[in-house]
CSV table of C-alpha atoms in Angstrom, one decimal:
chain,number,residue,atom,x,y,z
O,1,MET,CA,-168.3,-71.7,-195.2
O,2,ARG,CA,-171.2,-72.5,-192.9
O,3,LYS,CA,-170.9,-76.2,-193.7
O,4,LEU,CA,-167.2,-76.1,-192.8
O,5,SER,CA,-168.0,-74.4,-189.4
O,6,VAL,CA,-170.5,-77.2,-188.6
O,7,TRP,CA,-168.0,-79.9,-189.4
O,8,LEU,CA,-165.4,-78.2,-187.2
O,9,LEU,CA,-167.9,-78.0,-184.4
O,10,LEU,CA,-168.7,-81.7,-184.7
O,11,ILE,CA,-165.0,-82.6,-184.7
O,12,VAL,CA,-164.4,-80.6,-181.5
O,13,MET,CA,-167.4,-82.2,-179.8
O,14,ILE,CA,-166.2,-85.7,-180.8
O,15,VAL,CA,-162.7,-85.1,-179.5
O,16,GLY,CA,-164.1,-83.6,-176.3
O,17,CYS,CA,-166.3,-86.6,-175.7
O,18,LYS,CA,-163.4,-88.9,-176.4
O,19,ASN,CA,-161.2,-87.1,-173.9
O,20,GLN,CA,-164.0,-87.1,-171.3
O,21,ALA,CA,-164.4,-90.9,-171.8
O,22,ASN,CA,-160.7,-91.4,-171.3
O,23,ASN,CA,-160.6,-89.2,-168.2
O,24,THR,CA,-163.5,-91.1,-166.6
O,25,SER,CA,-161.8,-94.4,-167.3
O,26,GLN,CA,-158.8,-93.4,-165.2
O,27,PRO,CA,-158.9,-94.3,-161.5
O,28,LYS,CA,-159.5,-91.3,-159.2
O,29,LYS,CA,-156.4,-90.1,-157.3
O,30,VAL,CA,-156.3,-89.9,-153.5
O,31,ALA,CA,-153.6,-87.8,-151.8
O,32,ILE,CA,-152.3,-88.9,-148.4
O,33,ILE,CA,-150.7,-86.0,-146.6
O,34,VAL,CA,-149.1,-86.8,-143.2
O,35,SER,CA,-147.4,-84.6,-140.6
O,36,THR,CA,-144.1,-86.6,-140.7
O,37,LEU,CA,-142.6,-89.8,-142.0
O,38,ASN,CA,-139.8,-89.5,-139.4
O,39,ASN,CA,-141.9,-91.7,-137.1
O,40,PRO,CA,-142.8,-95.4,-137.8
O,41,TRP,CA,-146.3,-94.8,-136.4
O,42,PHE,CA,-147.1,-92.2,-139.2
O,43,VAL,CA,-145.4,-94.4,-141.8
O,44,PHE,CA,-147.8,-97.2,-140.8
O,45,LEU,CA,-150.8,-94.8,-140.9
O,46,ALA,CA,-149.9,-93.5,-144.4
O,47,GLN,CA,-149.0,-96.9,-145.9
O,48,THR,CA,-152.2,-98.5,-144.5
O,49,ALA,CA,-154.3,-95.7,-146.0
O,50,ALA,CA,-152.5,-96.1,-149.4
O,51,ALA,CA,-153.1,-99.9,-149.3
O,52,LYS,CA,-156.8,-99.5,-148.6
O,53,ALA,CA,-157.2,-96.9,-151.3
O,54,LYS,CA,-155.5,-99.2,-153.8
O,55,GLU,CA,-157.8,-102.1,-152.7
O,56,LEU,CA,-160.8,-99.8,-153.4
O,57,GLY,CA,-159.5,-99.1,-156.9
O,58,TYR,CA,-157.8,-95.7,-156.5
O,59,ASP,CA,-154.3,-94.4,-157.2
O,60,SER,CA,-152.6,-92.6,-154.3
O,61,ARG,CA,-149.5,-90.8,-153.3
O,62,ILE,CA,-148.1,-90.1,-149.9
O,63,PHE,CA,-146.9,-86.6,-149.1
O,64,ASP,CA,-144.6,-85.9,-146.1
O,65,SER,CA,-145.1,-82.5,-144.4
O,66,GLN,CA,-142.1,-82.9,-142.1
O,67,ASN,CA,-144.0,-81.2,-139.3
O,68,ASN,CA,-143.9,-78.0,-141.4
O,69,THR,CA,-147.2,-76.2,-142.1
O,70,ALA,CA,-145.6,-74.3,-145.1
O,71,LEU,CA,-144.6,-77.6,-146.7
O,72,GLU,CA,-148.1,-78.9,-145.9
O,73,THR,CA,-149.6,-76.0,-147.8
O,74,ASP,CA,-147.4,-76.8,-150.8
O,75,HIS,CA,-148.7,-80.4,-150.7
O,76,PHE,CA,-152.3,-79.3,-150.6
O,77,GLU,CA,-151.8,-76.8,-153.5
O,78,ASN,CA,-150.0,-79.5,-155.5
O,79,ALA,CA,-152.7,-82.1,-154.8
O,80,ILE,CA,-155.5,-79.8,-155.8
O,81,ALA,CA,-153.8,-78.5,-158.9
O,82,THR,CA,-152.9,-82.0,-160.2
O,83,GLY,CA,-156.3,-83.5,-159.9
O,84,TYR,CA,-156.4,-85.4,-156.6
O,85,LYS,CA,-160.1,-86.0,-155.8
O,86,ALA,CA,-159.8,-86.6,-152.0
O,87,ILE,CA,-157.2,-86.0,-149.3
O,88,LEU,CA,-156.6,-88.4,-146.4
O,89,PHE,CA,-155.0,-86.0,-143.9
O,90,ASN,CA,-152.9,-86.2,-140.8
O,91,PRO,CA,-152.6,-82.5,-139.8
O,92,THR,CA,-149.4,-80.8,-138.6
O,93,ASP,CA,-151.1,-78.1,-136.6
O,94,ALA,CA,-154.6,-78.1,-135.2
O,95,ASN,CA,-155.0,-74.3,-136.0
O,96,GLY,CA,-152.4,-73.8,-138.7
O,97,SER,CA,-153.8,-76.6,-140.9
O,98,ILE,CA,-157.3,-75.2,-141.0
O,99,VAL,CA,-156.5,-72.9,-144.0
O,100,ASN,CA,-155.3,-75.9,-146.0
O,101,VAL,CA,-158.5,-77.9,-145.3
O,102,ASN,CA,-160.7,-74.9,-146.2
O,103,LYS,CA,-158.7,-74.5,-149.5
O,104,ALA,CA,-159.4,-78.0,-150.5
O,105,LYS,CA,-163.1,-77.7,-149.6
O,106,ALA,CA,-163.4,-74.6,-151.7
O,107,ALA,CA,-161.9,-76.6,-154.6
O,108,GLY,CA,-164.4,-79.4,-154.1
O,109,VAL,CA,-161.9,-81.8,-152.7
O,110,PRO,CA,-163.1,-83.6,-149.5
O,111,VAL,CA,-160.6,-84.0,-146.6
O,112,PHE,CA,-160.7,-86.8,-144.1
O,113,CYS,CA,-158.6,-86.3,-141.1
O,114,MET,CA,-156.8,-89.2,-139.5
O,115,ASP,CA,-155.6,-89.4,-135.8
O,116,ARG,CA,-155.0,-85.6,-135.5
O,117,GLU,CA,-157.7,-83.0,-135.8
O,118,VAL,CA,-158.1,-79.5,-136.9
O,119,ASN,CA,-159.9,-76.9,-134.7
O,120,SER,CA,-162.8,-76.5,-137.2
O,121,THR,CA,-165.9,-78.4,-137.7
O,122,ASP,CA,-166.6,-76.9,-141.1
O,123,GLY,CA,-163.7,-77.7,-143.4
O,124,ALA,CA,-163.0,-81.4,-143.1
O,125,THR,CA,-165.7,-83.8,-144.3
O,126,SER,CA,-165.0,-86.1,-141.4
O,127,GLN,CA,-162.3,-86.5,-138.6
O,128,ILE,CA,-161.4,-90.0,-137.4
O,129,LEU,CA,-159.5,-89.5,-134.1
O,130,SER,CA,-157.9,-91.4,-131.3
O,131,ASP,CA,-159.6,-90.9,-128.0
O,132,SER,CA,-156.3,-89.6,-126.5
O,133,TYR,CA,-158.0,-88.1,-123.4
O,134,SER,CA,-159.5,-91.4,-122.2
O,135,GLY,CA,-156.5,-93.4,-123.2
O,136,SER,CA,-154.1,-91.2,-121.2
O,137,ALA,CA,-156.5,-91.3,-118.2
O,138,ASP,CA,-156.1,-95.1,-118.3
O,139,VAL,CA,-152.3,-94.7,-118.5
O,140,GLY,CA,-152.5,-92.2,-115.5
O,141,LYS,CA,-154.4,-94.8,-113.4
O,142,TYR,CA,-151.7,-97.3,-114.0
O,143,PHE,CA,-149.0,-94.7,-113.4
O,144,VAL,CA,-150.6,-94.0,-109.9
O,145,GLN,CA,-150.8,-97.7,-109.2
O,146,THR,CA,-147.2,-98.6,-110.1
O,147,MET,CA,-145.8,-95.4,-108.5
O,148,HIS,CA,-147.6,-96.4,-105.3
O,149,LYS,CA,-149.2,-92.9,-105.2
O,150,THR,CA,-146.0,-91.1,-104.4
O,151,GLY,CA,-142.7,-89.9,-106.0
O,152,LYS,CA,-141.3,-87.2,-108.3
O,153,TYR,CA,-142.0,-87.4,-112.0
O,154,VAL,CA,-141.5,-85.6,-115.3
O,155,GLU,CA,-143.9,-85.1,-118.2
O,156,LEU,CA,-142.6,-84.9,-121.9
O,157,LEU,CA,-145.1,-83.1,-124.1
O,158,GLY,CA,-145.4,-83.5,-127.9
O,159,LEU,CA,-145.9,-80.6,-130.3
O,160,VAL,CA,-147.6,-77.8,-128.4
O,161,SER,CA,-149.6,-76.9,-131.5
O,162,ASP,CA,-151.2,-80.3,-131.7
O,163,ASN,CA,-154.4,-81.1,-129.8
O,164,ASN,CA,-153.3,-84.7,-129.1
O,165,THR,CA,-150.5,-83.3,-127.0
O,166,TRP,CA,-152.9,-81.5,-124.7
O,167,ASN,CA,-155.6,-84.1,-124.8
O,168,ARG,CA,-153.1,-86.7,-123.6
O,169,SER,CA,-151.7,-84.3,-121.0
O,170,LYS,CA,-155.1,-83.4,-119.7
O,171,GLY,CA,-156.3,-87.0,-119.6
O,172,PHE,CA,-153.2,-88.0,-117.6
O,173,HIS,CA,-153.5,-85.1,-115.1
O,174,SER,CA,-157.3,-85.8,-114.7
O,175,VAL,CA,-156.2,-88.8,-112.7
O,176,VAL,CA,-152.7,-88.1,-111.4
O,177,ASP,CA,-153.4,-84.6,-110.0
O,178,PHE,CA,-155.7,-86.2,-107.3
O,179,TYR,CA,-152.6,-87.7,-105.6
O,180,PRO,CA,-150.7,-84.8,-103.9
O,181,ALA,CA,-147.7,-87.0,-103.0
O,182,LEU,CA,-147.0,-87.3,-106.7
O,183,LYS,CA,-144.9,-84.2,-107.6
O,184,MET,CA,-144.3,-83.1,-111.2
O,185,VAL,CA,-140.9,-81.5,-111.1
O,186,ALA,CA,-140.6,-80.7,-114.8
O,187,GLN,CA,-142.9,-80.5,-117.9
O,188,GLN,CA,-141.2,-79.9,-121.2
O,189,SER,CA,-141.9,-80.4,-124.9
O,190,ALA,CA,-139.8,-82.9,-126.9
O,191,GLU,CA,-141.9,-82.4,-130.0
O,192,PHE,CA,-142.9,-86.1,-130.3
O,193,ASP,CA,-139.2,-86.7,-131.4
O,194,GLN,CA,-137.0,-89.5,-130.0
O,195,ASN,CA,-133.7,-87.6,-130.2
O,196,LYS,CA,-135.2,-84.5,-128.8
O,197,ALA,CA,-136.6,-86.5,-125.9
O,198,MET,CA,-133.2,-88.0,-125.1
O,199,GLU,CA,-131.7,-84.5,-125.0
O,200,VAL,CA,-134.5,-83.0,-122.9
O,201,THR,CA,-134.4,-85.9,-120.4
O,202,GLU,CA,-130.6,-85.7,-120.1
O,203,SER,CA,-131.0,-82.0,-119.2
O,204,ILE,CA,-133.8,-82.6,-116.7
O,205,LEU,CA,-131.9,-85.4,-115.0
O,206,GLN,CA,-129.1,-83.0,-114.2
O,207,ALA,CA,-131.5,-80.8,-112.3
O,208,HIS,CA,-133.7,-83.6,-110.9
O,209,PRO,CA,-131.6,-86.7,-110.5
O,210,ASP,CA,-134.1,-88.2,-108.0
O,211,ILE,CA,-137.1,-88.7,-110.3
O,212,ASN,CA,-139.1,-91.9,-110.1
O,213,GLY,CA,-141.2,-91.7,-113.3
O,214,ILE,CA,-141.6,-90.1,-116.8
O,215,PHE,CA,-144.8,-89.8,-118.7
O,216,CYS,CA,-144.3,-89.3,-122.4
O,217,GLY,CA,-147.0,-88.1,-124.9
O,218,ASN,CA,-145.8,-90.7,-127.4
O,219,ASP,CA,-143.7,-93.8,-127.8
O,220,ALA,CA,-140.8,-92.1,-129.7
O,221,MET,CA,-140.3,-89.8,-126.7
O,222,ALA,CA,-140.5,-92.8,-124.3
O,223,LEU,CA,-137.7,-94.5,-126.2
O,224,GLY,CA,-135.6,-91.3,-126.1
O,225,ALA,CA,-136.2,-90.9,-122.4
O,226,TYR,CA,-135.2,-94.5,-121.8
O,227,GLN,CA,-132.0,-93.9,-123.8
O,228,ALA,CA,-131.2,-91.0,-121.5
O,229,LEU,CA,-131.8,-93.1,-118.4
O,230,VAL,CA,-129.5,-95.8,-119.7
O,231,ALA,CA,-126.8,-93.2,-120.3
O,232,ALA,CA,-127.3,-91.9,-116.8
O,233,GLY,CA,-127.2,-95.4,-115.2
O,234,LYS,CA,-130.8,-95.1,-114.1
O,235,ALA,CA,-132.5,-97.6,-116.4
O,236,GLY,CA,-134.8,-99.8,-114.3
O,237,LYS,CA,-134.9,-97.2,-111.5
O,238,VAL,CA,-137.2,-94.8,-113.2
O,239,LYS,CA,-140.6,-96.0,-114.7
O,240,VAL,CA,-141.3,-94.8,-118.3
O,241,PHE,CA,-144.8,-94.5,-119.8
O,242,GLY,CA,-145.5,-93.9,-123.4
O,243,PHE,CA,-148.5,-93.6,-125.8
O,244,ASP,CA,-148.9,-95.0,-129.3
O,245,GLY,CA,-148.2,-98.8,-129.4
O,246,ALA,CA,-145.1,-98.7,-131.5
O,247,ALA,CA,-143.2,-101.9,-132.2
O,248,ASP,CA,-140.1,-101.0,-130.2
O,249,VAL,CA,-142.2,-100.0,-127.1
O,250,VAL,CA,-144.3,-103.1,-127.2
O,251,GLN,CA,-141.1,-105.2,-127.2
O,252,SER,CA,-139.6,-102.9,-124.5
O,253,ILE,CA,-142.6,-103.6,-122.3
O,254,ARG,CA,-142.0,-107.4,-122.8
O,255,ASP,CA,-138.3,-106.8,-121.9
O,256,GLY,CA,-139.2,-104.8,-118.7
O,257,LYS,CA,-137.7,-101.6,-120.0
O,258,ILE,CA,-140.9,-99.5,-120.5
O,259,THR,CA,-143.7,-99.8,-118.0
O,260,ALA,CA,-146.8,-99.1,-120.2
O,261,THR,CA,-148.2,-97.5,-123.2
O,262,GLY,CA,-151.6,-96.5,-124.7
O,263,MET,CA,-152.3,-98.6,-127.8
O,264,GLN,CA,-153.8,-96.6,-130.6
O,265,PHE,CA,-155.3,-98.2,-133.7
O,266,PRO,CA,-153.9,-96.4,-136.8
O,267,LYS,CA,-155.2,-99.2,-139.1
O,268,ILE,CA,-158.8,-98.5,-138.1
O,269,MET,CA,-158.3,-94.8,-138.6
O,270,ALA,CA,-156.5,-95.1,-142.0
O,271,GLN,CA,-158.9,-97.7,-143.4
O,272,THR,CA,-162.0,-95.7,-142.3
O,273,ALA,CA,-160.7,-92.6,-144.0
O,274,ALA,CA,-160.1,-94.4,-147.3
O,275,ILE,CA,-163.5,-96.1,-147.1
O,276,TYR,CA,-165.1,-92.7,-146.5
O,277,ALA,CA,-163.4,-91.3,-149.6
O,278,ASP,CA,-164.8,-94.2,-151.6
O,279,GLU,CA,-168.3,-93.6,-150.3
O,280,TYR,CA,-167.9,-89.9,-151.1
O,281,PHE,CA,-167.0,-90.7,-154.7
O,282,LYS,CA,-170.1,-92.9,-154.9
O,283,GLY,CA,-172.4,-90.0,-153.8
O,284,LYS,CA,-172.6,-90.2,-150.0
O,285,ARG,CA,-172.4,-86.7,-148.3
O,286,ASP,CA,-173.6,-87.3,-144.7
O,287,PHE,CA,-170.6,-88.2,-142.7
O,288,PRO,CA,-170.0,-87.9,-138.9
O,289,ARG,CA,-167.9,-84.8,-138.2
O,290,LYS,CA,-165.8,-86.6,-135.6
O,291,ILE,CA,-165.4,-90.3,-134.7
O,292,PRO,CA,-163.4,-91.3,-131.6
O,293,VAL,CA,-161.4,-94.5,-131.8
O,294,SER,CA,-160.7,-96.1,-128.4
O,295,VAL,CA,-157.2,-96.5,-126.9
O,296,GLU,CA,-156.2,-99.5,-124.8
O,297,LEU,CA,-153.7,-99.8,-122.0
O,298,VAL,CA,-150.8,-102.1,-122.6
O,299,THR,CA,-148.7,-103.4,-119.7
O,300,ALA,CA,-146.5,-106.4,-118.8
O,301,HIS,CA,-149.7,-108.2,-117.8
O,302,ASN,CA,-151.3,-108.1,-121.3
O,303,VAL,CA,-148.6,-107.2,-123.7
O,304,ASN,CA,-148.7,-110.7,-125.4
O,305,ASP,CA,-152.2,-109.8,-126.6
O,306,TYR,CA,-150.7,-107.0,-128.8
O,307,ILE,CA,-148.4,-106.4,-131.7
O,308,ALA,CA,-147.2,-103.1,-133.1
O,309,PHE,CA,-150.0,-100.7,-133.7
O,310,GLY,CA,-152.8,-103.0,-132.7
O,311,LYS,CA,-154.1,-106.3,-131.3
O,312,LYS,CA,-153.0,-109.8,-132.4
């Protein structure tokens, strides 16, 4: 009876070792969770992260949170339960997403934030972020210049729960507010959404038909604002400024429809996040908590130096 027990124990150990060998031979899985895929900018961010992860030898899957923190929570729980070893993350909510990041950390899964941040320095292993404040300050300087320091303007905000919304707004106002002849007649959220921006701008134009400029917290809203101006017969009479560097806006600057945008570099942020995950798997643990990625001003004067989401 004792010999039989020993043989059974040996068989269990052999099978266990075999399974372990099989598991280690499988490529690690990397989850890419983004706030929304209803915006080409985030599609580019997610696909670039996936391509870099594949190049480094990892399987990956893209999860769309649809700007919904509850859905984002489901994605995190799914990723942790099904064996994803790292998460490349574009948060939906700077505060609301903290719980998800902490949940992954507790499960031993590192999180690398891309573009958007969470208001915590403890949960994420590293956060690779656009320098939205400085980029918007540069847009603000060009706004003042092209508006000749006078006129009425509107500001379209993004998601009020996202730090980028306020960093861009604060950067813009850090310059524009020094010019008292520039009057902001309306400030309203369009949630980074093109259709919402068109609706909001149409409504604002009814109350303020004499505006001279619109500053938008992203390019999707700039396109929506421009659509509203076209419908109102005001295209070309009101200057529109965006932020992102989306393909349609880069072309619109060439066409003289949009005045300027702040060019972000999602390729740098996505690839850095994937490289950091690779380095983590190889044993590195000392990562910078936050890395700012610079933003560049794109206008009619230099637009030919740029393509969608970056420089030529």
